[in-house]
Amino acid sequence: MVLNKNKIKILEEFCSDYHKKIYGRSIAKKLKINQKTISNTLNELEKENILKFSQEGRNKYYYLNNFYPHIKEVIKLIEIQRKIEFLERYKNIGELFLRLEERASGLLIIFGSYANFLANEKSDLDVFVIGNIKNTEDLEEIYRIKINIIKFTKEKFNKEEHIIKEVIKNHIVLKGVESFIELIW
């Protein structure tokens, strides 16, 4: 299995919900990629057993193959790729993210406008932590960014809570990608 650019882009669509079904045409429309290219790539992913599909009428809905022995590793690669894209996009404050990683123990996730790639100079940084994070007030002063930290424990983590749904739907995992995958699997 080789993950080319199109495969990565398609698999990223499943990161907002590892159990969702997606119609090929909607992927093509969202990614602004030719429908035939998307169709061919989806078929390749299906032949590699990474994706499965269900037929509903004339439509094929694709979903992650939970029985593929390496599916969590594939998801991990995609989540890491998303982190790399994120760090490249916000390289002007890359040092801030490194410092946050150093101060956090456990799971560290960025969500909100930064994870949506919609942040501007007035945006605050939404940080989700399962575990602990040391004080960040000095980082707020240095980088002139308001940092909103939401802390949870694994025991209090409930996928039905509004804030958790928001984090799952749109996230960048800075630290603890394997733990995150296991938590929401």
mmCIF file of C-alpha atoms in Angstrom:
data_model
loop_
_atom_site.group_PDB
_atom_site.id
_atom_site.type_symbol
_atom_site.label_atom_id
_atom_site.label_comp_id
_atom_site.label_asym_id
_atom_site.label_seq_id
_atom_site.Cartn_x
_atom_site.Cartn_y
_atom_site.Cartn_z
ATOM 1 C CA MET A 1 0.000 0.000 0.000
ATOM 2 C CA VAL A 2 1.323 3.379 -1.044
ATOM 3 C CA LEU A 3 -0.499 6.499 0.097
ATOM 4 C CA ASN A 4 -0.303 9.094 -2.654
ATOM 5 C CA LYS A 5 -1.619 12.656 -2.398
ATOM 6 C CA ASN A 6 -5.156 11.773 -3.528
ATOM 7 C CA LYS A 7 -5.421 8.812 -1.152
ATOM 8 C CA ILE A 8 -4.280 10.974 1.745
ATOM 9 C CA LYS A 9 -6.775 13.732 0.883
ATOM 10 C CA ILE A 10 -9.618 11.217 0.669
ATOM 11 C CA LEU A 11 -8.666 9.453 3.904
ATOM 12 C CA GLU A 12 -8.461 12.817 5.685
ATOM 13 C CA GLU A 13 -12.208 13.107 5.090
ATOM 14 C CA PHE A 14 -12.726 10.190 7.488
ATOM 15 C CA CYS A 15 -10.765 11.852 10.323
ATOM 16 C CA SER A 16 -13.792 13.825 11.519
ATOM 17 C CA ASP A 17 -15.578 10.551 12.258
ATOM 18 C CA TYR A 18 -13.850 7.205 11.886
ATOM 19 C CA HIS A 19 -17.222 5.498 11.432
ATOM 20 C CA LYS A 20 -18.923 7.740 8.899
ATOM 21 C CA LYS A 21 -19.984 6.845 5.378
ATOM 22 C CA ILE A 22 -19.112 9.212 2.565
ATOM 23 C CA TYR A 23 -20.496 9.458 -0.941
ATOM 24 C CA GLY A 24 -17.738 9.725 -3.564
ATOM 25 C CA ARG A 25 -19.290 12.682 -5.362
ATOM 26 C CA SER A 26 -19.384 14.714 -2.143
ATOM 27 C CA ILE A 27 -15.650 14.087 -1.671
ATOM 28 C CA ALA A 28 -14.954 15.251 -5.231
ATOM 29 C CA LYS A 29 -17.011 18.390 -4.683
ATOM 30 C CA LYS A 30 -15.412 19.228 -1.330
ATOM 31 C CA LEU A 31 -11.847 18.573 -2.470
ATOM 32 C CA LYS A 32 -12.424 20.108 -5.920
ATOM 33 C CA ILE A 33 -10.913 17.060 -7.583
ATOM 34 C CA ASN A 34 -12.233 15.451 -10.756
ATOM 35 C CA GLN A 35 -14.977 12.880 -10.048
ATOM 36 C CA LYS A 36 -13.213 10.201 -12.129
ATOM 37 C CA THR A 37 -9.966 10.658 -10.170
ATOM 38 C CA ILE A 38 -11.862 10.355 -6.883
ATOM 39 C CA SER A 39 -13.711 7.282 -8.142
ATOM 40 C CA ASN A 40 -10.485 5.578 -9.236
ATOM 41 C CA THR A 41 -8.767 6.399 -5.939
ATOM 42 C CA LEU A 42 -11.731 5.148 -3.888
ATOM 43 C CA ASN A 43 -11.670 1.911 -5.897
ATOM 44 C CA GLU A 44 -7.934 1.518 -5.198
ATOM 45 C CA LEU A 45 -8.490 2.064 -1.468
ATOM 46 C CA GLU A 46 -11.289 -0.486 -1.558
ATOM 47 C CA LYS A 47 -9.093 -3.039 -3.376
ATOM 48 C CA GLU A 48 -6.408 -2.476 -0.720
ATOM 49 C CA ASN A 49 -9.079 -3.230 1.934
ATOM 50 C CA ILE A 50 -8.634 0.170 3.601
ATOM 51 C CA LEU A 51 -12.157 1.193 2.624
ATOM 52 C CA LYS A 52 -15.382 -0.716 2.141
ATOM 53 C CA PHE A 53 -18.568 0.494 0.550
ATOM 54 C CA SER A 54 -22.277 -0.015 0.845
ATOM 55 C CA GLN A 55 -24.610 0.379 -2.078
ATOM 56 C CA GLU A 56 -27.705 2.517 -1.469
ATOM 57 C CA GLY A 57 -29.694 2.711 -4.663
ATOM 58 C CA ARG A 58 -27.266 3.825 -7.339
ATOM 59 C CA ASN A 59 -24.926 5.436 -4.832
ATOM 60 C CA LYS A 60 -21.828 3.949 -3.234
ATOM 61 C CA TYR A 61 -21.047 5.096 0.297
ATOM 62 C CA TYR A 62 -17.492 4.460 1.442
ATOM 63 C CA TYR A 63 -16.320 3.886 5.006
ATOM 64 C CA LEU A 64 -13.184 2.740 6.807
ATOM 65 C CA ASN A 65 -12.771 -1.027 6.925
ATOM 66 C CA ASN A 66 -12.595 -1.704 10.667
ATOM 67 C CA PHE A 67 -11.537 -5.284 9.936
ATOM 68 C CA TYR A 68 -8.432 -4.262 8.006
ATOM 69 C CA PRO A 69 -5.630 -5.330 10.390
ATOM 70 C CA HIS A 70 -3.654 -2.092 9.944
ATOM 71 C CA ILE A 71 -6.512 0.422 9.812
ATOM 72 C CA LYS A 72 -5.458 2.208 12.999
ATOM 73 C CA GLU A 73 -1.922 2.590 11.631
ATOM 74 C CA VAL A 74 -3.340 4.071 8.411
ATOM 75 C CA ILE A 75 -5.428 6.520 10.457
ATOM 76 C CA LYS A 76 -2.349 7.374 12.514
ATOM 77 C CA LEU A 77 -0.428 8.206 9.321
ATOM 78 C CA ILE A 78 -3.263 10.445 8.151
ATOM 79 C CA GLU A 79 -3.506 12.206 11.529
ATOM 80 C CA ILE A 80 0.275 12.786 11.483
ATOM 81 C CA GLN A 81 0.051 14.124 7.923
ATOM 82 C CA ARG A 82 -2.649 16.560 9.092
ATOM 83 C CA LYS A 83 -0.358 17.694 11.924
ATOM 84 C CA ILE A 84 2.476 18.312 9.440
ATOM 85 C CA GLU A 85 0.175 20.354 7.163
ATOM 86 C CA PHE A 86 -1.005 22.305 10.216
ATOM 87 C CA LEU A 87 2.536 23.076 11.395
ATOM 88 C CA GLU A 88 3.529 24.158 7.874
ATOM 89 C CA ARG A 89 0.476 26.415 7.618
ATOM 90 C CA TYR A 90 1.178 28.098 10.966
ATOM 91 C CA LYS A 91 4.973 27.963 10.881
ATOM 92 C CA ASN A 92 5.143 31.553 12.155
ATOM 93 C CA ILE A 93 3.953 30.257 15.563
ATOM 94 C CA GLY A 94 5.391 26.757 15.262
ATOM 95 C CA GLU A 95 7.542 27.367 18.330
ATOM 96 C CA LEU A 96 4.345 27.962 20.348
ATOM 97 C CA PHE A 97 3.047 24.520 19.410
ATOM 98 C CA LEU A 98 6.357 22.902 20.365
ATOM 99 C CA ARG A 99 6.259 24.634 23.746
ATOM 100 C CA LEU A 100 2.674 23.488 24.309
ATOM 101 C CA GLU A 101 3.736 19.909 23.525
ATOM 102 C CA GLU A 102 6.582 20.174 26.043
ATOM 103 C CA ARG A 103 4.224 21.439 28.757
ATOM 104 C CA ALA A 104 1.524 18.847 28.200
ATOM 105 C CA SER A 105 1.421 15.346 29.559
ATOM 106 C CA GLY A 106 -1.106 13.121 27.871
ATOM 107 C CA LEU A 107 -3.231 14.082 24.904
ATOM 108 C CA LEU A 108 -2.891 17.556 23.320
ATOM 109 C CA ILE A 109 -5.283 18.618 20.564
ATOM 110 C CA ILE A 110 -5.878 21.890 18.745
ATOM 111 C CA PHE A 111 -9.461 22.552 17.654
ATOM 112 C CA GLY A 112 -11.562 25.544 16.612
ATOM 113 C CA SER A 113 -10.483 28.125 14.046
ATOM 114 C CA TYR A 114 -6.860 26.978 13.954
ATOM 115 C CA ALA A 115 -7.827 23.355 13.260
ATOM 116 C CA ASN A 116 -10.227 24.616 10.571
ATOM 117 C CA PHE A 117 -7.363 26.618 8.999
ATOM 118 C CA LEU A 118 -9.485 29.759 9.454
ATOM 119 C CA ALA A 119 -7.456 31.513 12.142
ATOM 120 C CA ASN A 120 -6.448 35.139 11.818
ATOM 121 C CA GLU A 121 -4.418 37.487 14.038
ATOM 122 C CA LYS A 122 -7.426 37.993 16.350
ATOM 123 C CA SER A 123 -8.220 34.286 16.756
ATOM 124 C CA ASP A 124 -7.680 32.601 20.061
ATOM 125 C CA LEU A 125 -6.125 29.159 20.260
ATOM 126 C CA ASP A 126 -8.444 26.401 21.475
ATOM 127 C CA VAL A 127 -6.538 23.586 23.163
ATOM 128 C CA PHE A 128 -8.032 20.311 24.387
ATOM 129 C CA VAL A 129 -6.043 18.315 26.931
ATOM 130 C CA ILE A 130 -6.605 14.913 28.456
ATOM 131 C CA GLY A 131 -3.999 14.883 31.163
ATOM 132 C CA ASN A 132 -2.182 17.948 32.450
ATOM 133 C CA ILE A 133 -0.623 21.058 31.004
ATOM 134 C CA LYS A 134 1.643 23.514 32.767
ATOM 135 C CA ASN A 135 0.807 27.213 32.931
ATOM 136 C CA THR A 136 0.642 28.938 29.526
ATOM 137 C CA GLU A 137 0.244 32.601 30.543
ATOM 138 C CA ASP A 138 3.838 33.389 29.537
ATOM 139 C CA LEU A 139 3.198 31.872 26.092
ATOM 140 C CA GLU A 140 0.137 34.086 25.667
ATOM 141 C CA GLU A 141 2.307 37.142 26.330
ATOM 142 C CA ILE A 142 5.162 36.042 24.090
ATOM 143 C CA TYR A 143 2.986 35.064 21.112
ATOM 144 C CA ARG A 144 0.103 37.499 21.787
ATOM 145 C CA ILE A 145 -2.453 34.746 21.403
ATOM 146 C CA LYS A 146 -5.208 33.995 23.887
ATOM 147 C CA ILE A 147 -4.975 30.285 24.726
ATOM 148 C CA ASN A 148 -8.213 28.610 25.838
ATOM 149 C CA ILE A 149 -7.464 25.295 27.507
ATOM 150 C CA ILE A 150 -10.160 22.702 28.077
ATOM 151 C CA LYS A 151 -9.043 19.837 30.304
ATOM 152 C CA PHE A 152 -10.702 16.451 30.623
ATOM 153 C CA THR A 153 -9.824 13.091 32.082
ATOM 154 C CA LYS A 154 -10.284 9.825 30.204
ATOM 155 C CA GLU A 155 -12.983 8.911 32.710
ATOM 156 C CA LYS A 156 -14.960 12.115 32.011
ATOM 157 C CA PHE A 157 -14.539 11.839 28.232
ATOM 158 C CA ASN A 158 -18.021 11.464 26.729
ATOM 159 C CA LYS A 159 -18.404 11.483 22.933
ATOM 160 C CA GLU A 160 -21.940 12.856 23.301
ATOM 161 C CA GLU A 161 -20.832 16.103 24.965
ATOM 162 C CA HIS A 162 -20.993 19.115 22.649
ATOM 163 C CA ILE A 163 -17.375 20.188 23.141
ATOM 164 C CA ILE A 164 -16.116 16.635 22.602
ATOM 165 C CA LYS A 165 -18.132 16.363 19.371
ATOM 166 C CA GLU A 166 -16.526 19.601 18.197
ATOM 167 C CA VAL A 167 -13.030 18.307 19.004
ATOM 168 C CA ILE A 168 -13.662 14.978 17.252
ATOM 169 C CA LYS A 169 -15.123 16.652 14.177
ATOM 170 C CA ASN A 170 -12.265 19.065 13.656
ATOM 171 C CA HIS A 171 -8.955 18.462 15.364
ATOM 172 C CA ILE A 172 -5.225 18.470 14.991
ATOM 173 C CA VAL A 173 -3.535 16.033 17.346
ATOM 174 C CA LEU A 174 -0.253 17.570 18.483
ATOM 175 C CA LYS A 175 0.549 14.893 21.044
ATOM 176 C CA GLY A 176 -0.857 11.425 21.750
ATOM 177 C CA VAL A 177 -2.267 10.433 18.362
ATOM 178 C CA GLU A 178 -2.482 6.724 19.250
ATOM 179 C CA SER A 179 -4.305 7.517 22.493
ATOM 180 C CA PHE A 180 -6.742 9.747 20.614
ATOM 181 C CA ILE A 181 -7.512 7.058 18.029
ATOM 182 C CA GLU A 182 -8.134 4.496 20.770
ATOM 183 C CA LEU A 183 -10.278 6.938 22.719
ATOM 184 C CA ILE A 184 -12.680 7.698 19.891
ATOM 185 C CA TRP A 185 -12.567 4.312 18.177
#
